[in-house]
mmCIF file with all atom_site columns, C-alpha atoms in Angstrom:
data_model
loop_
_atom_site.group_PDB
_atom_site.id
_atom_site.type_symbol
_atom_site.label_atom_id
_atom_site.label_alt_id
_atom_site.label_comp_id
_atom_site.label_asym_id
_atom_site.label_entity_id
_atom_site.label_seq_id
_atom_site.pdbx_PDB_ins_code
_atom_site.Cartn_x
_atom_site.Cartn_y
_atom_site.Cartn_z
_atom_site.occupancy
_atom_site.B_iso_or_equiv
_atom_site.pdbx_formal_charge
_atom_site.auth_seq_id
_atom_site.auth_comp_id
_atom_site.auth_asym_id
_atom_site.auth_atom_id
_atom_site.pdbx_PDB_model_num
ATOM 1   C CA . MET A 1 1   ? 117.730 125.136 126.424 1.00 76.00 ? 1   MET A CA 1
ATOM 2   C CA . LYS A 1 2   ? 115.255 125.338 123.233 1.00 76.00 ? 2   LYS A CA 1
ATOM 3   C CA . LEU A 1 3   ? 117.314 124.711 121.033 1.00 71.00 ? 3   LEU A CA 1
ATOM 4   C CA . LEU A 1 4   ? 118.902 121.572 122.901 1.00 68.00 ? 4   LEU A CA 1
ATOM 5   C CA . LEU A 1 5   ? 114.846 121.040 122.804 1.00 68.00 ? 5   LEU A CA 1
ATOM 6   C CA . ARG A 1 6   ? 114.594 121.524 119.038 1.00 70.00 ? 6   ARG A CA 1
ATOM 7   C CA . ARG A 1 7   ? 117.392 119.113 118.507 1.00 69.00 ? 7   ARG A CA 1
ATOM 8   C CA . ILE A 1 8   ? 115.833 116.007 120.811 1.00 72.00 ? 8   ILE A CA 1
ATOM 9   C CA . PHE A 1 9   ? 112.810 116.836 118.789 1.00 66.00 ? 9   PHE A CA 1
ATOM 10  C CA . ILE A 1 10  ? 114.117 116.536 115.588 1.00 72.00 ? 10  ILE A CA 1
ATOM 11  C CA . ALA A 1 11  ? 115.851 113.052 116.362 1.00 64.00 ? 11  ALA A CA 1
ATOM 12  C CA . LEU A 1 12  ? 112.723 111.964 118.034 1.00 63.00 ? 12  LEU A CA 1
ATOM 13  C CA . VAL A 1 13  ? 110.840 112.902 114.912 1.00 65.00 ? 13  VAL A CA 1
ATOM 14  C CA . GLY A 1 14  ? 113.758 111.322 112.800 1.00 65.00 ? 14  GLY A CA 1
ATOM 15  C CA . LEU A 1 15  ? 113.792 108.026 114.937 1.00 65.00 ? 15  LEU A CA 1
ATOM 16  C CA . SER A 1 16  ? 110.675 107.909 114.732 1.00 66.00 ? 16  SER A CA 1
ATOM 17  C CA . GLY A 1 17  ? 110.155 107.719 110.446 1.00 62.00 ? 17  GLY A CA 1
ATOM 18  C CA . LEU A 1 18  ? 113.548 105.425 110.353 1.00 62.00 ? 18  LEU A CA 1
ATOM 19  C CA . ILE A 1 19  ? 111.672 103.104 112.822 1.00 66.00 ? 19  ILE A CA 1
ATOM 20  C CA . TRP A 1 20  ? 108.082 103.305 110.209 1.00 61.00 ? 20  TRP A CA 1
ATOM 21  C CA . LEU A 1 21  ? 110.306 103.123 107.227 1.00 59.00 ? 21  LEU A CA 1
ATOM 22  C CA . GLY A 1 22  ? 111.504 99.789  109.177 1.00 63.00 ? 22  GLY A CA 1
ATOM 23  C CA . TYR A 1 23  ? 108.555 97.873  109.480 1.00 59.00 ? 23  TYR A CA 1
ATOM 24  C CA . GLU A 1 24  ? 107.391 98.885  106.148 1.00 64.00 ? 24  GLU A CA 1
ATOM 25  C CA . ALA A 1 25  ? 109.944 97.538  104.436 1.00 60.00 ? 25  ALA A CA 1
ATOM 26  C CA . ILE A 1 26  ? 109.753 94.193  107.054 1.00 70.00 ? 26  ILE A CA 1
ATOM 27  C CA . LEU A 1 27  ? 106.342 93.904  106.473 1.00 62.00 ? 27  LEU A CA 1
ATOM 28  C CA . ARG A 1 28  ? 106.498 94.287  102.978 1.00 70.00 ? 28  ARG A CA 1
ATOM 29  C CA . ALA A 1 29  ? 109.295 91.367  102.829 1.00 73.00 ? 29  ALA A CA 1
ATOM 30  C CA . HIS A 1 30  ? 107.090 89.309  104.423 1.00 71.00 ? 30  HIS A CA 1
ATOM 31  C CA . GLN A 1 31  ? 104.439 89.811  102.173 1.00 71.00 ? 31  GLN A CA 1
ATOM 32  C CA . LEU A 1 32  ? 106.335 89.267  98.640  1.00 84.00 ? 32  LEU A CA 1
ATOM 33  C CA . SER A 1 33  ? 108.005 86.333  101.044 1.00 80.00 ? 33  SER A CA 1
ATOM 34  C CA . PHE A 1 34  ? 104.699 84.162  100.074 1.00 86.00 ? 34  PHE A CA 1
ATOM 35  C CA . VAL A 1 35  ? 105.524 84.050  96.229  1.00 89.00 ? 35  VAL A CA 1
ATOM 36  C CA . PRO A 1 36  ? 107.661 82.053  94.705  1.00 90.00 ? 36  PRO A CA 1
ATOM 37  C CA . PRO A 1 37  ? 111.371 84.394  93.895  1.00 88.00 ? 37  PRO A CA 1
ATOM 38  C CA . ALA A 1 38  ? 111.242 82.791  90.472  1.00 88.00 ? 38  ALA A CA 1
ATOM 39  C CA . MET A 1 39  ? 107.643 84.541  89.511  1.00 92.00 ? 39  MET A CA 1
ATOM 40  C CA . GLN A 1 40  ? 109.189 88.043  90.109  1.00 91.00 ? 40  GLN A CA 1
ATOM 41  C CA . VAL A 1 41  ? 106.637 89.638  91.960  1.00 93.00 ? 41  VAL A CA 1
ATOM 42  C CA . THR A 1 42  ? 107.479 93.227  92.956  1.00 92.00 ? 42  THR A CA 1
ATOM 43  C CA . ASP A 1 43  ? 104.000 94.798  93.199  1.00 93.00 ? 43  ASP A CA 1
ATOM 44  C CA . ILE A 1 44  ? 101.679 94.161  96.130  1.00 95.00 ? 44  ILE A CA 1
ATOM 45  C CA . LEU A 1 45  ? 98.017  95.829  95.160  1.00 95.00 ? 45  LEU A CA 1
ATOM 46  C CA . TYR A 1 46  ? 95.907  94.907  98.432  1.00 95.00 ? 46  TYR A CA 1
ATOM 47  C CA . ALA A 1 47  ? 96.334  93.328  101.437 1.00 92.00 ? 47  ALA A CA 1
ATOM 48  C CA . ALA A 1 48  ? 93.676  92.173  104.615 1.00 86.00 ? 48  ALA A CA 1
ATOM 49  C CA . GLU A 1 49  ? 95.814  90.583  107.092 1.00 79.00 ? 49  GLU A CA 1
ATOM 50  C CA . GLU A 1 50  ? 94.855  89.406  111.013 1.00 75.00 ? 50  GLU A CA 1
ATOM 51  C CA . ALA A 1 51  ? 96.516  87.397  113.347 1.00 72.00 ? 51  ALA A CA 1
ATOM 52  C CA . TRP A 1 52  ? 95.415  86.676  116.643 1.00 71.00 ? 52  TRP A CA 1
ATOM 53  C CA . GLY A 1 53  ? 98.402  85.446  119.071 1.00 63.00 ? 53  GLY A CA 1
ATOM 54  C CA . PHE A 1 54  ? 101.820 84.247  118.535 1.00 65.00 ? 54  PHE A CA 1
ATOM 55  C CA . GLY A 1 55  ? 103.718 80.969  117.963 1.00 58.00 ? 55  GLY A CA 1
ATOM 56  C CA . PRO A 1 56  ? 101.665 77.444  117.959 1.00 60.00 ? 56  PRO A CA 1
ATOM 57  C CA . GLY A 1 57  ? 97.957  78.502  118.968 1.00 60.00 ? 57  GLY A CA 1
ATOM 58  C CA . GLY A 1 58  ? 98.354  81.842  117.657 1.00 62.00 ? 58  GLY A CA 1
ATOM 59  C CA . ASN A 1 59  ? 95.574  82.416  114.559 1.00 72.00 ? 59  ASN A CA 1
ATOM 60  C CA . GLU A 1 60  ? 96.055  84.201  111.210 1.00 75.00 ? 60  GLU A CA 1
ATOM 61  C CA . THR A 1 61  ? 94.271  84.831  107.426 1.00 82.00 ? 61  THR A CA 1
ATOM 62  C CA . GLY A 1 62  ? 94.645  87.040  105.003 1.00 87.00 ? 62  GLY A CA 1
ATOM 63  C CA . ILE A 1 63  ? 94.954  87.806  101.761 1.00 92.00 ? 63  ILE A CA 1
ATOM 64  C CA . ILE A 1 64  ? 97.042  88.914  99.351  1.00 95.00 ? 64  ILE A CA 1
ATOM 65  C CA . VAL A 1 65  ? 97.115  90.425  96.042  1.00 97.00 ? 65  VAL A CA 1
ATOM 66  C CA . TYR A 1 66  ? 99.955  90.616  93.308  1.00 97.00 ? 66  TYR A CA 1
ATOM 67  C CA . ALA A 1 67  ? 101.158 92.484  90.059  1.00 96.00 ? 67  ALA A CA 1
ATOM 68  C CA . MET A 1 68  ? 102.070 89.740  88.044  1.00 96.00 ? 68  MET A CA 1
ATOM 69  C CA . PRO A 1 69  ? 105.358 90.509  85.942  1.00 96.00 ? 69  PRO A CA 1
ATOM 70  C CA . GLU A 1 70  ? 104.768 90.445  81.676  1.00 95.00 ? 70  GLU A CA 1
ATOM 71  C CA . ASN A 1 71  ? 107.311 87.484  81.893  1.00 93.00 ? 71  ASN A CA 1
ATOM 72  C CA . THR A 1 72  ? 105.828 85.626  84.374  1.00 94.00 ? 72  THR A CA 1
ATOM 73  C CA . ARG A 1 73  ? 102.165 85.946  82.824  1.00 94.00 ? 73  ARG A CA 1
ATOM 74  C CA . GLN A 1 74  ? 104.037 84.801  79.206  1.00 94.00 ? 74  GLN A CA 1
ATOM 75  C CA . ARG A 1 75  ? 105.708 81.592  80.788  1.00 93.00 ? 75  ARG A CA 1
ATOM 76  C CA . VAL A 1 76  ? 102.335 80.510  82.613  1.00 93.00 ? 76  VAL A CA 1
ATOM 77  C CA . GLU A 1 77  ? 100.687 81.182  79.883  1.00 93.00 ? 77  GLU A CA 1
ATOM 78  C CA . THR A 1 78  ? 102.894 79.358  77.790  1.00 92.00 ? 78  THR A CA 1
ATOM 79  C CA . ASP A 1 79  ? 104.235 76.479  80.173  1.00 91.00 ? 79  ASP A CA 1
ATOM 80  C CA . GLY A 1 80  ? 101.574 76.287  82.838  1.00 89.00 ? 80  GLY A CA 1
ATOM 81  C CA . THR A 1 81  ? 101.431 73.609  85.624  1.00 90.00 ? 81  THR A CA 1
ATOM 82  C CA . ASP A 1 82  ? 104.600 72.297  84.438  1.00 89.00 ? 82  ASP A CA 1
ATOM 83  C CA . TRP A 1 83  ? 106.788 75.339  84.819  1.00 90.00 ? 83  TRP A CA 1
ATOM 84  C CA . LEU A 1 84  ? 104.867 76.299  88.192  1.00 91.00 ? 84  LEU A CA 1
ATOM 85  C CA . ASN A 1 85  ? 105.880 72.793  89.682  1.00 87.00 ? 85  ASN A CA 1
ATOM 86  C CA . GLY A 1 86  ? 109.259 74.024  88.689  1.00 84.00 ? 86  GLY A CA 1
ATOM 87  C CA . LEU A 1 87  ? 109.200 76.616  90.672  1.00 82.00 ? 87  LEU A CA 1
ATOM 88  C CA . ALA A 1 88  ? 111.571 77.060  94.051  1.00 73.00 ? 88  ALA A CA 1
ATOM 89  C CA . GLY A 1 89  ? 110.504 78.140  97.046  1.00 65.00 ? 89  GLY A CA 1
ATOM 90  C CA . SER A 1 90  ? 111.601 81.803  98.713  1.00 57.00 ? 90  SER A CA 1
ATOM 91  C CA . GLY A 1 91  ? 114.857 80.248  100.856 1.00 54.00 ? 91  GLY A CA 1
ATOM 92  C CA . SER A 1 92  ? 112.523 80.393  104.300 1.00 57.00 ? 92  SER A CA 1
ATOM 93  C CA . GLY A 1 93  ? 111.549 76.334  104.917 1.00 61.00 ? 93  GLY A CA 1
ATOM 94  C CA . TRP A 1 94  ? 108.101 76.353  103.388 1.00 63.00 ? 94  TRP A CA 1
ATOM 95  C CA . LYS A 1 95  ? 107.622 80.426  102.134 1.00 66.00 ? 95  LYS A CA 1
ATOM 96  C CA . GLY A 1 96  ? 106.726 80.548  98.557  1.00 66.00 ? 96  GLY A CA 1
ATOM 97  C CA . TYR A 1 97  ? 106.807 76.930  97.780  1.00 70.00 ? 97  TYR A CA 1
ATOM 98  C CA . TYR A 1 98  ? 103.774 75.544  96.552  1.00 82.00 ? 98  TYR A CA 1
ATOM 99  C CA . HIS A 1 99  ? 103.620 71.887  94.527  1.00 80.00 ? 99  HIS A CA 1
ATOM 100 C CA . ASN A 1 100 ? 100.791 70.153  92.621  1.00 86.00 ? 100 ASN A CA 1
ATOM 101 C CA . TRP A 1 101 ? 99.809  72.824  90.750  1.00 91.00 ? 101 TRP A CA 1
ATOM 102 C CA . HIS A 1 102 ? 96.178  72.287  88.690  1.00 92.00 ? 102 HIS A CA 1
ATOM 103 C CA . ALA A 1 103 ? 94.466  74.605  86.609  1.00 92.00 ? 103 ALA A CA 1
ATOM 104 C CA . SER A 1 104 ? 91.492  75.510  87.276  1.00 92.00 ? 104 SER A CA 1
ATOM 105 C CA . PRO A 1 105 ? 88.574  75.087  88.395  1.00 93.00 ? 105 PRO A CA 1
ATOM 106 C CA . TYR A 1 106 ? 89.157  74.713  91.588  1.00 89.00 ? 106 TYR A CA 1
ATOM 107 C CA . ASP A 1 107 ? 88.531  70.590  93.045  1.00 88.00 ? 107 ASP A CA 1
ATOM 108 C CA . ALA A 1 108 ? 87.866  69.728  96.434  1.00 85.00 ? 108 ALA A CA 1
ATOM 109 C CA . LYS A 1 109 ? 89.251  66.028  95.102  1.00 85.00 ? 109 LYS A CA 1
ATOM 110 C CA . VAL A 1 110 ? 92.496  67.758  94.918  1.00 83.00 ? 110 VAL A CA 1
ATOM 111 C CA . PRO A 1 111 ? 94.809  67.113  98.810  1.00 78.00 ? 111 PRO A CA 1
ATOM 112 C CA . GLY A 1 112 ? 94.463  70.093  101.139 1.00 75.00 ? 112 GLY A CA 1
ATOM 113 C CA . ALA A 1 113 ? 91.755  71.680  99.329  1.00 77.00 ? 113 ALA A CA 1
ATOM 114 C CA . PHE A 1 114 ? 87.752  70.879  100.786 1.00 79.00 ? 114 PHE A CA 1
ATOM 115 C CA . ASP A 1 115 ? 84.894  72.158  99.093  1.00 76.00 ? 115 ASP A CA 1
ATOM 116 C CA . ILE A 1 116 ? 84.362  76.039  99.802  1.00 78.00 ? 116 ILE A CA 1
ATOM 117 C CA . TRP A 1 117 ? 81.721  76.480  97.873  1.00 74.00 ? 117 TRP A CA 1
ATOM 118 C CA . LEU A 1 118 ? 79.277  74.647  100.483 1.00 73.00 ? 118 LEU A CA 1
ATOM 119 C CA . ALA A 1 119 ? 80.135  77.026  102.572 1.00 66.00 ? 119 ALA A CA 1
ATOM 120 C CA . LYS A 1 120 ? 77.026  79.037  104.313 1.00 61.00 ? 120 LYS A CA 1
ATOM 121 C CA . ALA A 1 121 ? 77.392  83.031  103.960 1.00 52.00 ? 121 ALA A CA 1
ATOM 122 C CA . ARG A 1 122 ? 76.590  83.991  107.340 1.00 48.00 ? 122 ARG A CA 1
ATOM 123 C CA . ASP A 1 123 ? 77.615  80.951  109.611 1.00 55.00 ? 123 ASP A CA 1
ATOM 124 C CA . GLU A 1 124 ? 81.372  79.765  108.014 1.00 55.00 ? 124 GLU A CA 1
ATOM 125 C CA . THR A 1 125 ? 82.060  82.609  105.992 1.00 55.00 ? 125 THR A CA 1
ATOM 126 C CA . CYS A 1 126 ? 81.531  85.853  107.929 1.00 67.00 ? 126 CYS A CA 1
ATOM 127 C CA . GLY A 1 127 ? 78.769  86.993  105.758 1.00 67.00 ? 127 GLY A CA 1
ATOM 128 C CA . HIS A 1 128 ? 80.752  86.934  102.879 1.00 70.00 ? 128 HIS A CA 1
ATOM 129 C CA . GLY A 1 129 ? 80.120  84.163  100.304 1.00 72.00 ? 129 GLY A CA 1
ATOM 130 C CA . ALA A 1 130 ? 81.060  80.933  99.272  1.00 80.00 ? 130 ALA A CA 1
ATOM 131 C CA . GLY A 1 131 ? 84.596  80.771  97.673  1.00 84.00 ? 131 GLY A CA 1
ATOM 132 C CA . ILE A 1 132 ? 87.821  82.442  98.908  1.00 88.00 ? 132 ILE A CA 1
ATOM 133 C CA . ALA A 1 133 ? 86.002  83.660  102.329 1.00 83.00 ? 133 ALA A CA 1
ATOM 134 C CA . ALA A 1 134 ? 85.038  79.873  102.688 1.00 82.00 ? 134 ALA A CA 1
ATOM 135 C CA . TYR A 1 135 ? 88.727  79.183  102.792 1.00 83.00 ? 135 TYR A CA 1
ATOM 136 C CA . MET A 1 136 ? 90.313  81.904  105.094 1.00 82.00 ? 136 MET A CA 1
ATOM 137 C CA . PHE A 1 137 ? 87.657  81.869  107.212 1.00 77.00 ? 137 PHE A CA 1
ATOM 138 C CA . ARG A 1 138 ? 87.614  78.690  107.496 1.00 75.00 ? 138 ARG A CA 1
ATOM 139 C CA . TYR A 1 139 ? 89.041  78.411  111.250 1.00 68.00 ? 139 TYR A CA 1
ATOM 140 C CA . GLY A 1 140 ? 86.019  80.748  112.294 1.00 67.00 ? 140 GLY A CA 1
ATOM 141 C CA . PHE A 1 141 ? 88.588  84.082  112.553 1.00 72.00 ? 141 PHE A CA 1
ATOM 142 C CA . CYS A 1 142 ? 87.041  86.895  109.998 1.00 79.00 ? 142 CYS A CA 1
ATOM 143 C CA . ILE A 1 143 ? 88.410  90.156  108.331 1.00 80.00 ? 143 ILE A CA 1
ATOM 144 C CA . PRO A 1 144 ? 86.906  92.494  106.138 1.00 83.00 ? 144 PRO A CA 1
ATOM 145 C CA . ILE A 1 145 ? 87.956  91.762  103.073 1.00 87.00 ? 145 ILE A CA 1
ATOM 146 C CA . ASP A 1 146 ? 87.252  94.393  99.832  1.00 90.00 ? 146 ASP A CA 1
ATOM 147 C CA . HIS A 1 147 ? 84.385  92.292  98.142  1.00 89.00 ? 147 HIS A CA 1
ATOM 148 C CA . GLU A 1 148 ? 86.443  92.823  94.375  1.00 94.00 ? 148 GLU A CA 1
ATOM 149 C CA . VAL A 1 149 ? 89.000  90.980  95.275  1.00 94.00 ? 149 VAL A CA 1
ATOM 150 C CA . GLU A 1 150 ? 86.957  88.413  96.706  1.00 92.00 ? 150 GLU A CA 1
ATOM 151 C CA . ALA A 1 151 ? 85.022  88.238  93.415  1.00 93.00 ? 151 ALA A CA 1
ATOM 152 C CA . LEU A 1 152 ? 88.170  88.091  91.153  1.00 96.00 ? 152 LEU A CA 1
ATOM 153 C CA . ALA A 1 153 ? 89.432  84.947  93.202  1.00 95.00 ? 153 ALA A CA 1
ATOM 154 C CA . ASN A 1 154 ? 86.037  83.390  93.103  1.00 93.00 ? 154 ASN A CA 1
ATOM 155 C CA . ARG A 1 155 ? 86.176  83.865  89.779  1.00 95.00 ? 155 ARG A CA 1
ATOM 156 C CA . ALA A 1 156 ? 89.539  82.741  88.584  1.00 95.00 ? 156 ALA A CA 1
ATOM 157 C CA . LEU A 1 157 ? 88.588  80.074  90.588  1.00 93.00 ? 157 LEU A CA 1
ATOM 158 C CA . SER A 1 158 ? 85.227  78.913  89.457  1.00 92.00 ? 158 SER A CA 1
ATOM 159 C CA . GLU A 1 159 ? 86.961  79.625  85.574  1.00 94.00 ? 159 GLU A CA 1
ATOM 160 C CA . PRO A 1 160 ? 89.035  77.802  83.519  1.00 95.00 ? 160 PRO A CA 1
ATOM 161 C CA . GLY A 1 161 ? 92.539  79.342  82.601  1.00 95.00 ? 161 GLY A CA 1
ATOM 162 C CA . ASN A 1 162 ? 93.939  80.129  86.089  1.00 96.00 ? 162 ASN A CA 1
ATOM 163 C CA . PHE A 1 163 ? 95.704  77.974  88.201  1.00 95.00 ? 163 PHE A CA 1
ATOM 164 C CA . TYR A 1 164 ? 95.852  77.391  92.154  1.00 93.00 ? 164 TYR A CA 1
ATOM 165 C CA . ALA A 1 165 ? 98.513  75.239  94.680  1.00 91.00 ? 165 ALA A CA 1
ATOM 166 C CA . PHE A 1 166 ? 98.230  75.085  98.252  1.00 88.00 ? 166 PHE A CA 1
ATOM 167 C CA . GLY A 1 167 ? 101.132 75.802  100.212 1.00 83.00 ? 167 GLY A CA 1
ATOM 168 C CA . ARG A 1 168 ? 101.838 75.103  104.529 1.00 78.00 ? 168 ARG A CA 1
ATOM 169 C CA . ILE A 1 169 ? 99.204  77.598  105.006 1.00 79.00 ? 169 ILE A CA 1
ATOM 170 C CA . GLY A 1 170 ? 98.008  78.858  102.280 1.00 87.00 ? 170 GLY A CA 1
ATOM 171 C CA . MET A 1 171 ? 97.343  78.924  98.152  1.00 91.00 ? 171 MET A CA 1
ATOM 172 C CA . LEU A 1 172 ? 98.351  80.471  95.863  1.00 93.00 ? 172 LEU A CA 1
ATOM 173 C CA . LEU A 1 173 ? 96.262  81.523  92.640  1.00 95.00 ? 173 LEU A CA 1
ATOM 174 C CA . VAL A 1 174 ? 97.710  82.254  89.552  1.00 96.00 ? 174 VAL A CA 1
ATOM 175 C CA . ILE A 1 175 ? 94.798  84.315  87.662  1.00 97.00 ? 175 ILE A CA 1
ATOM 176 C CA . PRO A 1 176 ? 97.295  85.321  83.954  1.00 96.00 ? 176 PRO A CA 1
ATOM 177 C CA . ALA A 1 177 ? 93.893  86.584  82.180  1.00 94.00 ? 177 ALA A CA 1
ATOM 178 C CA . GLU A 1 178 ? 94.593  89.468  84.677  1.00 95.00 ? 178 GLU A CA 1
ATOM 179 C CA . ASN A 1 179 ? 97.738  89.743  85.285  1.00 96.00 ? 179 ASN A CA 1
ATOM 180 C CA . ARG A 1 180 ? 97.233  89.025  89.071  1.00 97.00 ? 180 ARG A CA 1
ATOM 181 C CA . ILE A 1 181 ? 98.628  86.558  92.374  1.00 96.00 ? 181 ILE A CA 1
ATOM 182 C CA . ILE A 1 182 ? 96.680  86.287  95.017  1.00 97.00 ? 182 ILE A CA 1
ATOM 183 C CA . TYR A 1 183 ? 97.667  84.326  98.190  1.00 95.00 ? 183 TYR A CA 1
ATOM 184 C CA . ALA A 1 184 ? 95.122  83.516  100.701 1.00 92.00 ? 184 ALA A CA 1
ATOM 185 C CA . TYR A 1 185 ? 95.608  81.947  103.651 1.00 85.00 ? 185 TYR A CA 1
ATOM 186 C CA . ASN A 1 186 ? 94.238  80.840  107.106 1.00 83.00 ? 186 ASN A CA 1
ATOM 187 C CA . GLY A 1 187 ? 95.833  78.758  110.453 1.00 73.00 ? 187 GLY A CA 1
#
């Protein structure tokens, strides 16, 4: 009896481990799907995401920071928006697909944009400053985000040398000098 219980316990622990590994693999694939496959991104450096509800009417917000591969950085530095505008999406319809890439600094007149710099910190960005937090928390759903990540995104949006585009529910920000790509979303 004792041996049987031990085997059941080991089997349950193993099954729990497999379920956890499966969940982590699905989450990683989901997070990587927001970047066009041609960018060859494989490393997720930071992620802060929350979702409330499911399907239509559900709300979500988040930010994911990826390491930019060297070959992607070279292509962006060499060909800029020409290369970025030619990238295909991830094949799931809308994920990883961005059009109308723009060079920074951020322009509120770009289709899909709004003036993220005018947000009032306490009222509209949950204690964060204007900038990327104003984009993420546009619909009033706030999450804690690392202040260094926020500062990196805001610098990239306000200084020249970077690129951004809007997808269906998010913004992709390419920062060649930092070898970083940031996906921020609201919905």
